Amino acid sequence: MSSAADPLAPLAGLPGVSDSVDSVRKAVDRVYGHRVMRRRSGEIASEAALRGARGSAALSGADWALEEVRRRTDFGSEPQARAVGAALRLTAEAGQLLSIWRQSPMRVLARLHLVASGSTPATADAFAPSAIEGDTVGRPRLAGEPVDEPLIDLPLPSADEVAGRLDGLSRLIIAGGSSPALITASVVHGELLALRPFGTYNGLVARAAERIVLINSGLDPKAICPAEVGHAEQGAQAYVAAFEGYVSGTAEGMAAWIAHCGRAIELGSRESMAVCEALQRGAA
């Protein structure tokens, strides 16, 4: 697909976006170039997954210490524990869905919501919405159905608008394009957060989809630069403010959101650099 036909191509020309793309690429390359990566990349990826899940859960109201996430085994007892458990499951699942994403992103989103909700019985179609009559799990919400989404309190688009925009997002992903991974990941993340298509766990699903784009694009193929860490490190207030820029649809707002997502990837890369250094010293 040529850049001229890529609907995201104009975003690359917004003020500061090119600098963000370059800065992200350099930050990611630094981690991949670390000598520890040559022999212990699996350990780095595992640690990045854990820290990414912790960061995503923090933005969904469960700001637990990393060691508590590492130690805990019960994630079904109360709302914060369920959010952390959902984030951990999503992070683990994201890497299993890469080949399906470009062919059927809606199947992947349905699967992500099923996984986040813990509604994945062994007898069910792994990518089908729940068969329980009236259940909202694994499918976009219908008119009148409520949404429980911590942190984001903006007006909800109608169910019809959700359906139309999800279709457009799906077509965009399937078509591919020439835009940098940062831009595509930022748009996927922002659009899912704006739509909040599911009754629950929309923030977690949006950040998991961002992760999938960053891995699948080749920017971070080993999943060692967790953007979720950076989103959490910048804080919930900054996250919401940047997201409101995306929702505004203005050039300034879109550029601010992309820059925010870029900074999140850089901070996630810095976190993994610190893990690499610790492993090199024998301290982790």
mmCIF file of C-alpha atoms in Angstrom:
data_model
loop_
_atom_site.group_PDB
_atom_site.id
_atom_site.type_symbol
_atom_site.label_atom_id
_atom_site.label_comp_id
_atom_site.label_asym_id
_atom_site.label_seq_id
_atom_site.Cartn_x
_atom_site.Cartn_y
_atom_site.Cartn_z
ATOM 1 C CA MET A 1 0.000 0.000 0.000
ATOM 2 C CA SER A 2 1.509 3.321 -0.982
ATOM 3 C CA SER A 3 1.879 6.140 1.490
ATOM 4 C CA ALA A 4 -0.391 8.234 -0.731
ATOM 5 C CA ALA A 5 -3.218 5.756 -0.107
ATOM 6 C CA ASP A 6 -2.493 5.353 3.587
ATOM 7 C CA PRO A 7 -5.089 7.336 5.570
ATOM 8 C CA LEU A 8 -2.654 7.666 8.476
ATOM 9 C CA ALA A 9 0.105 9.185 6.324
ATOM 10 C CA PRO A 10 -0.877 12.815 7.078
ATOM 11 C CA LEU A 11 -0.260 12.214 10.779
ATOM 12 C CA ALA A 12 3.455 11.791 10.081
ATOM 13 C CA GLY A 13 3.591 15.435 9.035
ATOM 14 C CA LEU A 14 2.131 16.820 12.250
ATOM 15 C CA PRO A 15 4.517 18.954 14.353
ATOM 16 C CA GLY A 16 6.860 16.833 16.447
ATOM 17 C CA VAL A 17 5.625 13.461 15.196
ATOM 18 C CA SER A 18 8.675 12.755 13.047
ATOM 19 C CA ASP A 19 10.917 13.527 16.024
ATOM 20 C CA SER A 20 8.889 11.147 18.193
ATOM 21 C CA VAL A 21 9.164 8.377 15.611
ATOM 22 C CA ASP A 22 12.942 8.819 15.420
ATOM 23 C CA SER A 23 13.328 8.977 19.191
ATOM 24 C CA VAL A 24 11.306 5.784 19.678
ATOM 25 C CA ARG A 25 13.343 3.940 17.055
ATOM 26 C CA LYS A 26 16.610 4.930 18.756
ATOM 27 C CA ALA A 27 15.332 3.935 22.201
ATOM 28 C CA VAL A 28 14.195 0.522 20.983
ATOM 29 C CA ASP A 29 17.423 -0.055 19.066
ATOM 30 C CA ARG A 30 19.448 0.643 22.209
ATOM 31 C CA VAL A 31 17.729 -2.183 24.058
ATOM 32 C CA TYR A 32 18.062 -4.614 21.165
ATOM 33 C CA GLY A 33 21.732 -3.731 20.901
ATOM 34 C CA HIS A 34 22.508 -4.530 24.532
ATOM 35 C CA ARG A 35 24.911 -7.436 24.883
ATOM 36 C CA VAL A 36 22.606 -9.258 27.332
ATOM 37 C CA MET A 37 19.977 -9.519 24.590
ATOM 38 C CA ARG A 38 22.155 -11.939 22.638
ATOM 39 C CA ARG A 39 21.763 -14.712 25.194
ATOM 40 C CA ARG A 40 18.978 -13.776 27.597
ATOM 41 C CA SER A 41 16.294 -12.126 25.474
ATOM 42 C CA GLY A 42 13.665 -14.546 26.783
ATOM 43 C CA GLU A 43 14.244 -13.352 30.340
ATOM 44 C CA ILE A 44 14.026 -9.733 29.246
ATOM 45 C CA ALA A 45 10.753 -10.419 27.428
ATOM 46 C CA SER A 46 9.258 -12.198 30.448
ATOM 47 C CA GLU A 47 10.174 -9.350 32.739
ATOM 48 C CA ALA A 48 8.861 -6.794 30.241
ATOM 49 C CA ALA A 49 5.550 -8.670 30.079
ATOM 50 C CA LEU A 50 5.200 -8.653 33.860
ATOM 51 C CA ARG A 51 6.055 -4.965 34.145
ATOM 52 C CA GLY A 52 3.827 -4.087 31.227
ATOM 53 C CA ALA A 53 0.869 -5.867 32.800
ATOM 54 C CA ARG A 54 1.502 -4.084 36.095
ATOM 55 C CA GLY A 55 1.556 -0.726 34.290
ATOM 56 C CA SER A 56 -1.640 -1.372 32.361
ATOM 57 C CA ALA A 57 -3.450 -2.524 35.494
ATOM 58 C CA ALA A 58 -2.280 0.614 37.325
ATOM 59 C CA LEU A 59 -4.081 2.768 34.775
ATOM 60 C CA SER A 60 -7.205 0.673 35.325
ATOM 61 C CA GLY A 61 -7.196 1.431 39.038
ATOM 62 C CA ALA A 62 -5.010 -1.370 40.391
ATOM 63 C CA ASP A 63 -1.674 0.309 41.097
ATOM 64 C CA TRP A 64 0.131 -2.555 42.774
ATOM 65 C CA ALA A 65 3.818 -2.800 43.527
ATOM 66 C CA LEU A 66 5.713 -4.947 41.043
ATOM 67 C CA GLU A 67 6.676 -7.478 43.697
ATOM 68 C CA GLU A 68 3.037 -7.869 44.713
ATOM 69 C CA VAL A 69 2.120 -8.670 41.107
ATOM 70 C CA ARG A 70 5.034 -11.120 40.943
ATOM 71 C CA ARG A 71 4.105 -12.825 44.216
ATOM 72 C CA ARG A 72 0.328 -12.949 43.982
ATOM 73 C CA THR A 73 -1.462 -16.076 42.763
ATOM 74 C CA ASP A 74 -5.096 -15.189 43.540
ATOM 75 C CA PHE A 75 -6.519 -12.712 41.035
ATOM 76 C CA GLY A 76 -10.221 -13.318 41.455
ATOM 77 C CA SER A 77 -11.004 -12.117 44.947
ATOM 78 C CA GLU A 78 -11.772 -8.402 44.487
ATOM 79 C CA PRO A 79 -11.889 -5.742 41.727
ATOM 80 C CA GLN A 80 -8.240 -4.676 41.834
ATOM 81 C CA ALA A 81 -7.026 -8.269 41.845
ATOM 82 C CA ARG A 82 -9.293 -9.050 38.899
ATOM 83 C CA ALA A 83 -7.885 -6.088 36.970
ATOM 84 C CA VAL A 84 -4.315 -7.243 37.590
ATOM 85 C CA GLY A 85 -5.215 -10.799 36.592
ATOM 86 C CA ALA A 86 -6.857 -9.523 33.407
ATOM 87 C CA ALA A 87 -3.776 -7.472 32.534
ATOM 88 C CA LEU A 88 -1.489 -10.453 33.062
ATOM 89 C CA ARG A 89 -3.653 -12.700 30.904
ATOM 90 C CA LEU A 90 -3.842 -10.116 28.131
ATOM 91 C CA THR A 91 -0.103 -9.588 28.062
ATOM 92 C CA ALA A 92 0.459 -13.327 27.790
ATOM 93 C CA GLU A 93 -2.226 -13.715 25.119
ATOM 94 C CA ALA A 94 -1.123 -10.832 22.889
ATOM 95 C CA GLY A 95 1.862 -12.712 21.520
ATOM 96 C CA GLN A 96 -0.363 -15.624 20.468
ATOM 97 C CA LEU A 97 -2.568 -13.470 18.246
ATOM 98 C CA LEU A 98 -0.058 -11.824 15.939
ATOM 99 C CA SER A 99 -0.791 -13.910 12.858
ATOM 100 C CA ILE A 100 -4.532 -13.322 13.164
ATOM 101 C CA TRP A 101 -4.389 -9.566 13.780
ATOM 102 C CA ARG A 102 -3.743 -8.503 10.187
ATOM 103 C CA GLN A 103 -6.393 -10.875 8.791
ATOM 104 C CA SER A 104 -9.168 -10.441 11.361
ATOM 105 C CA PRO A 105 -8.598 -7.761 13.990
ATOM 106 C CA MET A 106 -12.179 -8.034 15.255
ATOM 107 C CA ARG A 107 -11.633 -11.696 16.114
ATOM 108 C CA VAL A 108 -8.555 -10.670 18.056
ATOM 109 C CA LEU A 109 -10.391 -7.925 19.927
ATOM 110 C CA ALA A 110 -13.165 -10.372 20.811
ATOM 111 C CA ARG A 111 -10.563 -12.831 22.047
ATOM 112 C CA LEU A 112 -8.799 -10.159 24.098
ATOM 113 C CA HIS A 113 -12.032 -9.230 25.834
ATOM 114 C CA LEU A 114 -12.825 -12.880 26.510
ATOM 115 C CA VAL A 115 -9.366 -13.356 28.019
ATOM 116 C CA ALA A 116 -9.586 -10.183 30.093
ATOM 117 C CA SER A 117 -12.970 -11.263 31.429
ATOM 118 C CA GLY A 118 -11.744 -14.756 32.209
ATOM 119 C CA SER A 119 -14.523 -16.177 30.012
ATOM 120 C CA THR A 120 -12.611 -18.742 27.971
ATOM 121 C CA PRO A 121 -14.105 -22.201 28.628
ATOM 122 C CA ALA A 122 -12.172 -25.004 26.975
ATOM 123 C CA THR A 123 -15.270 -26.173 25.083
ATOM 124 C CA ALA A 124 -15.888 -22.787 23.454
ATOM 125 C CA ASP A 125 -14.645 -21.501 20.138
ATOM 126 C CA ALA A 126 -11.470 -19.687 21.137
ATOM 127 C CA PHE A 127 -12.436 -16.616 19.142
ATOM 128 C CA ALA A 128 -16.214 -16.632 19.464
ATOM 129 C CA PRO A 129 -18.146 -14.383 21.828
ATOM 130 C CA SER A 130 -19.693 -16.113 24.807
ATOM 131 C CA ALA A 131 -22.667 -18.246 23.885
ATOM 132 C CA ILE A 132 -24.497 -17.398 27.106
ATOM 133 C CA GLU A 133 -27.712 -15.622 26.157
ATOM 134 C CA GLY A 134 -27.547 -11.959 27.048
ATOM 135 C CA ASP A 135 -23.864 -12.085 27.899
ATOM 136 C CA THR A 136 -21.879 -9.032 26.806
ATOM 137 C CA VAL A 137 -18.457 -10.683 26.931
ATOM 138 C CA GLY A 138 -16.472 -10.802 23.710
ATOM 139 C CA ARG A 139 -18.755 -8.638 21.582
ATOM 140 C CA PRO A 140 -19.218 -4.891 21.027
ATOM 141 C CA ARG A 141 -21.888 -3.342 23.208
ATOM 142 C CA LEU A 142 -25.416 -2.802 21.987
ATOM 143 C CA ALA A 143 -27.602 0.276 22.424
ATOM 144 C CA GLY A 144 -28.377 0.923 26.068
ATOM 145 C CA GLU A 145 -25.721 -1.376 27.487
ATOM 146 C CA PRO A 146 -23.559 0.242 30.176
ATOM 147 C CA VAL A 147 -19.784 0.571 30.218
ATOM 148 C CA ASP A 148 -17.662 0.274 33.339
ATOM 149 C CA GLU A 149 -14.345 1.902 32.477
ATOM 150 C CA PRO A 150 -12.084 3.344 35.182
ATOM 151 C CA LEU A 151 -10.222 6.544 34.402
ATOM 152 C CA ILE A 152 -11.973 7.532 31.149
ATOM 153 C CA ASP A 153 -15.112 9.566 31.786
ATOM 154 C CA LEU A 154 -15.779 11.095 28.370
ATOM 155 C CA PRO A 155 -19.150 10.707 26.636
ATOM 156 C CA LEU A 156 -19.660 7.295 25.048
ATOM 157 C CA PRO A 157 -20.186 7.008 21.296
ATOM 158 C CA SER A 158 -23.446 5.314 20.336
ATOM 159 C CA ALA A 159 -23.505 1.607 19.558
ATOM 160 C CA ASP A 160 -24.053 2.405 15.869
ATOM 161 C CA GLU A 161 -21.041 4.721 15.837
ATOM 162 C CA VAL A 162 -18.967 2.058 17.587
ATOM 163 C CA ALA A 163 -19.903 -0.506 14.959
ATOM 164 C CA GLY A 164 -19.046 1.821 12.080
ATOM 165 C CA ARG A 165 -15.753 2.979 13.505
ATOM 166 C CA LEU A 166 -14.679 -0.540 14.459
ATOM 167 C CA ASP A 167 -15.334 -1.583 10.886
ATOM 168 C CA GLY A 168 -13.208 1.301 9.657
ATOM 169 C CA LEU A 169 -10.411 0.433 12.082
ATOM 170 C CA SER A 170 -10.537 -3.199 11.001
ATOM 171 C CA ARG A 171 -10.291 -2.226 7.325
ATOM 172 C CA LEU A 172 -7.348 0.042 8.095
ATOM 173 C CA ILE A 173 -5.454 -2.751 9.855
ATOM 174 C CA ILE A 174 -6.193 -5.335 7.178
ATOM 175 C CA ALA A 175 -5.139 -2.969 4.387
ATOM 176 C CA GLY A 176 -1.827 -2.227 6.043
ATOM 177 C CA GLY A 177 0.076 0.921 5.261
ATOM 178 C CA SER A 178 3.381 2.709 5.229
ATOM 179 C CA SER A 179 2.950 4.700 8.438
ATOM 180 C CA PRO A 180 5.471 4.155 11.241
ATOM 181 C CA ALA A 181 4.519 1.691 13.949
ATOM 182 C CA LEU A 182 4.240 4.464 16.533
ATOM 183 C CA ILE A 183 1.517 6.210 14.547
ATOM 184 C CA THR A 184 -0.487 3.055 13.857
ATOM 185 C CA ALA A 185 -0.202 1.852 17.457
ATOM 186 C CA SER A 186 -1.245 5.260 18.786
ATOM 187 C CA VAL A 187 -4.320 5.363 16.556
ATOM 188 C CA VAL A 188 -5.387 1.804 17.419
ATOM 189 C CA HIS A 189 -4.936 2.507 21.127
ATOM 190 C CA GLY A 190 -6.703 5.866 20.977
ATOM 191 C CA GLU A 191 -9.601 4.659 18.835
ATOM 192 C CA LEU A 192 -10.383 1.671 21.060
ATOM 193 C CA LEU A 193 -10.187 3.845 24.155
ATOM 194 C CA ALA A 194 -12.455 6.440 22.550
ATOM 195 C CA LEU A 195 -15.035 3.858 21.452
ATOM 196 C CA ARG A 196 -14.947 1.697 24.615
ATOM 197 C CA PRO A 197 -16.669 -1.021 22.586
ATOM 198 C CA PHE A 198 -16.998 -3.532 25.420
ATOM 199 C CA GLY A 199 -18.823 -3.376 28.705
ATOM 200 C CA THR A 200 -15.605 -3.780 30.705
ATOM 201 C CA TYR A 201 -11.802 -3.791 30.410
ATOM 202 C CA ASN A 202 -11.633 -1.415 27.438
ATOM 203 C CA GLY A 203 -8.471 0.314 28.641
ATOM 204 C CA LEU A 204 -6.700 -3.002 29.152
ATOM 205 C CA VAL A 205 -7.808 -4.229 25.724
ATOM 206 C CA ALA A 206 -6.742 -0.974 24.042
ATOM 207 C CA ARG A 207 -3.269 -1.162 25.549
ATOM 208 C CA ALA A 208 -2.972 -4.856 24.624
ATOM 209 C CA ALA A 209 -3.882 -3.965 21.037
ATOM 210 C CA GLU A 210 -1.200 -1.282 21.058
ATOM 211 C CA ARG A 211 1.259 -3.966 22.189
ATOM 212 C CA ILE A 212 0.202 -6.233 19.317
ATOM 213 C CA VAL A 213 0.771 -3.481 16.756
ATOM 214 C CA LEU A 214 4.237 -2.676 18.115
ATOM 215 C CA ILE A 215 5.251 -6.344 18.015
ATOM 216 C CA ASN A 216 3.629 -7.157 14.687
ATOM 217 C CA SER A 217 5.062 -4.090 12.960
ATOM 218 C CA GLY A 218 8.616 -5.245 13.582
ATOM 219 C CA LEU A 219 9.437 -2.280 15.811
ATOM 220 C CA ASP A 220 9.543 -4.497 18.903
ATOM 221 C CA PRO A 221 9.316 -8.095 17.618
ATOM 222 C CA LYS A 222 10.517 -9.659 20.873
ATOM 223 C CA ALA A 223 8.130 -7.588 23.028
ATOM 224 C CA ILE A 224 10.829 -6.161 25.248
ATOM 225 C CA CYS A 225 9.822 -2.476 25.240
ATOM 226 C CA PRO A 226 6.530 -2.339 27.170
ATOM 227 C CA ALA A 227 4.671 0.873 26.375
ATOM 228 C CA GLU A 228 2.310 0.142 29.265
ATOM 229 C CA VAL A 229 5.161 0.830 31.674
ATOM 230 C CA GLY A 230 5.638 4.267 30.179
ATOM 231 C CA HIS A 231 1.943 5.078 30.137
ATOM 232 C CA ALA A 232 1.760 4.321 33.849
ATOM 233 C CA GLU A 233 4.998 6.149 34.630
ATOM 234 C CA GLN A 234 3.727 9.338 33.008
ATOM 235 C CA GLY A 235 0.695 9.118 35.266
ATOM 236 C CA ALA A 236 -3.045 8.804 34.886
ATOM 237 C CA GLN A 237 -3.597 12.560 34.650
ATOM 238 C CA ALA A 238 -1.159 12.944 31.753
ATOM 239 C CA TYR A 239 -2.623 9.851 30.069
ATOM 240 C CA VAL A 240 -6.145 11.265 30.195
ATOM 241 C CA ALA A 241 -5.023 14.718 29.064
ATOM 242 C CA ALA A 242 -3.176 13.287 26.061
ATOM 243 C CA PHE A 243 -6.110 11.019 25.238
ATOM 244 C CA GLU A 244 -8.465 14.000 25.275
ATOM 245 C CA GLY A 245 -6.216 15.452 22.580
ATOM 246 C CA TYR A 246 -6.839 12.354 20.479
ATOM 247 C CA VAL A 247 -10.594 12.605 20.988
ATOM 248 C CA SER A 248 -10.533 16.277 19.984
ATOM 249 C CA GLY A 249 -9.357 15.278 16.515
ATOM 250 C CA THR A 250 -7.324 18.466 16.144
ATOM 251 C CA ALA A 251 -3.829 18.425 14.669
ATOM 252 C CA GLU A 252 -2.386 19.596 17.995
ATOM 253 C CA GLY A 253 -4.332 17.007 19.957
ATOM 254 C CA MET A 254 -3.398 14.146 17.673
ATOM 255 C CA ALA A 255 0.276 15.158 17.732
ATOM 256 C CA ALA A 256 0.205 15.343 21.538
ATOM 257 C CA TRP A 257 -1.319 11.862 21.813
ATOM 258 C CA ILE A 258 1.231 10.340 19.429
ATOM 259 C CA ALA A 259 4.055 12.058 21.323
ATOM 260 C CA HIS A 260 2.660 10.728 24.605
ATOM 261 C CA CYS A 261 2.537 7.179 23.227
ATOM 262 C CA GLY A 262 6.060 7.594 21.865
ATOM 263 C CA ARG A 263 7.327 8.706 25.241
ATOM 264 C CA ALA A 264 5.621 5.658 26.793
ATOM 265 C CA ILE A 265 7.567 3.339 24.493
ATOM 266 C CA GLU A 266 10.793 5.163 25.313
ATOM 267 C CA LEU A 267 10.156 4.783 29.042
ATOM 268 C CA GLY A 268 9.329 1.109 28.567
ATOM 269 C CA SER A 269 12.579 0.706 26.655
ATOM 270 C CA ARG A 270 14.456 2.416 29.464
ATOM 271 C CA GLU A 271 12.887 -0.018 31.944
ATOM 272 C CA SER A 272 14.127 -2.984 29.934
ATOM 273 C CA MET A 273 17.572 -1.408 29.634
ATOM 274 C CA ALA A 274 17.671 -1.316 33.412
ATOM 275 C CA VAL A 275 16.735 -5.008 33.502
ATOM 276 C CA CYS A 276 19.517 -5.771 31.020
ATOM 277 C CA GLU A 277 22.013 -3.893 33.178
ATOM 278 C CA ALA A 278 20.854 -5.738 36.278
ATOM 279 C CA LEU A 279 21.224 -9.096 34.566
ATOM 280 C CA GLN A 280 24.686 -8.120 33.350
ATOM 281 C CA ARG A 281 25.710 -7.280 36.905
ATOM 282 C CA GLY A 282 24.217 -10.522 38.171
ATOM 283 C CA ALA A 283 21.809 -8.592 40.326
ATOM 284 C CA ALA A 284 18.625 -10.008 38.829
#
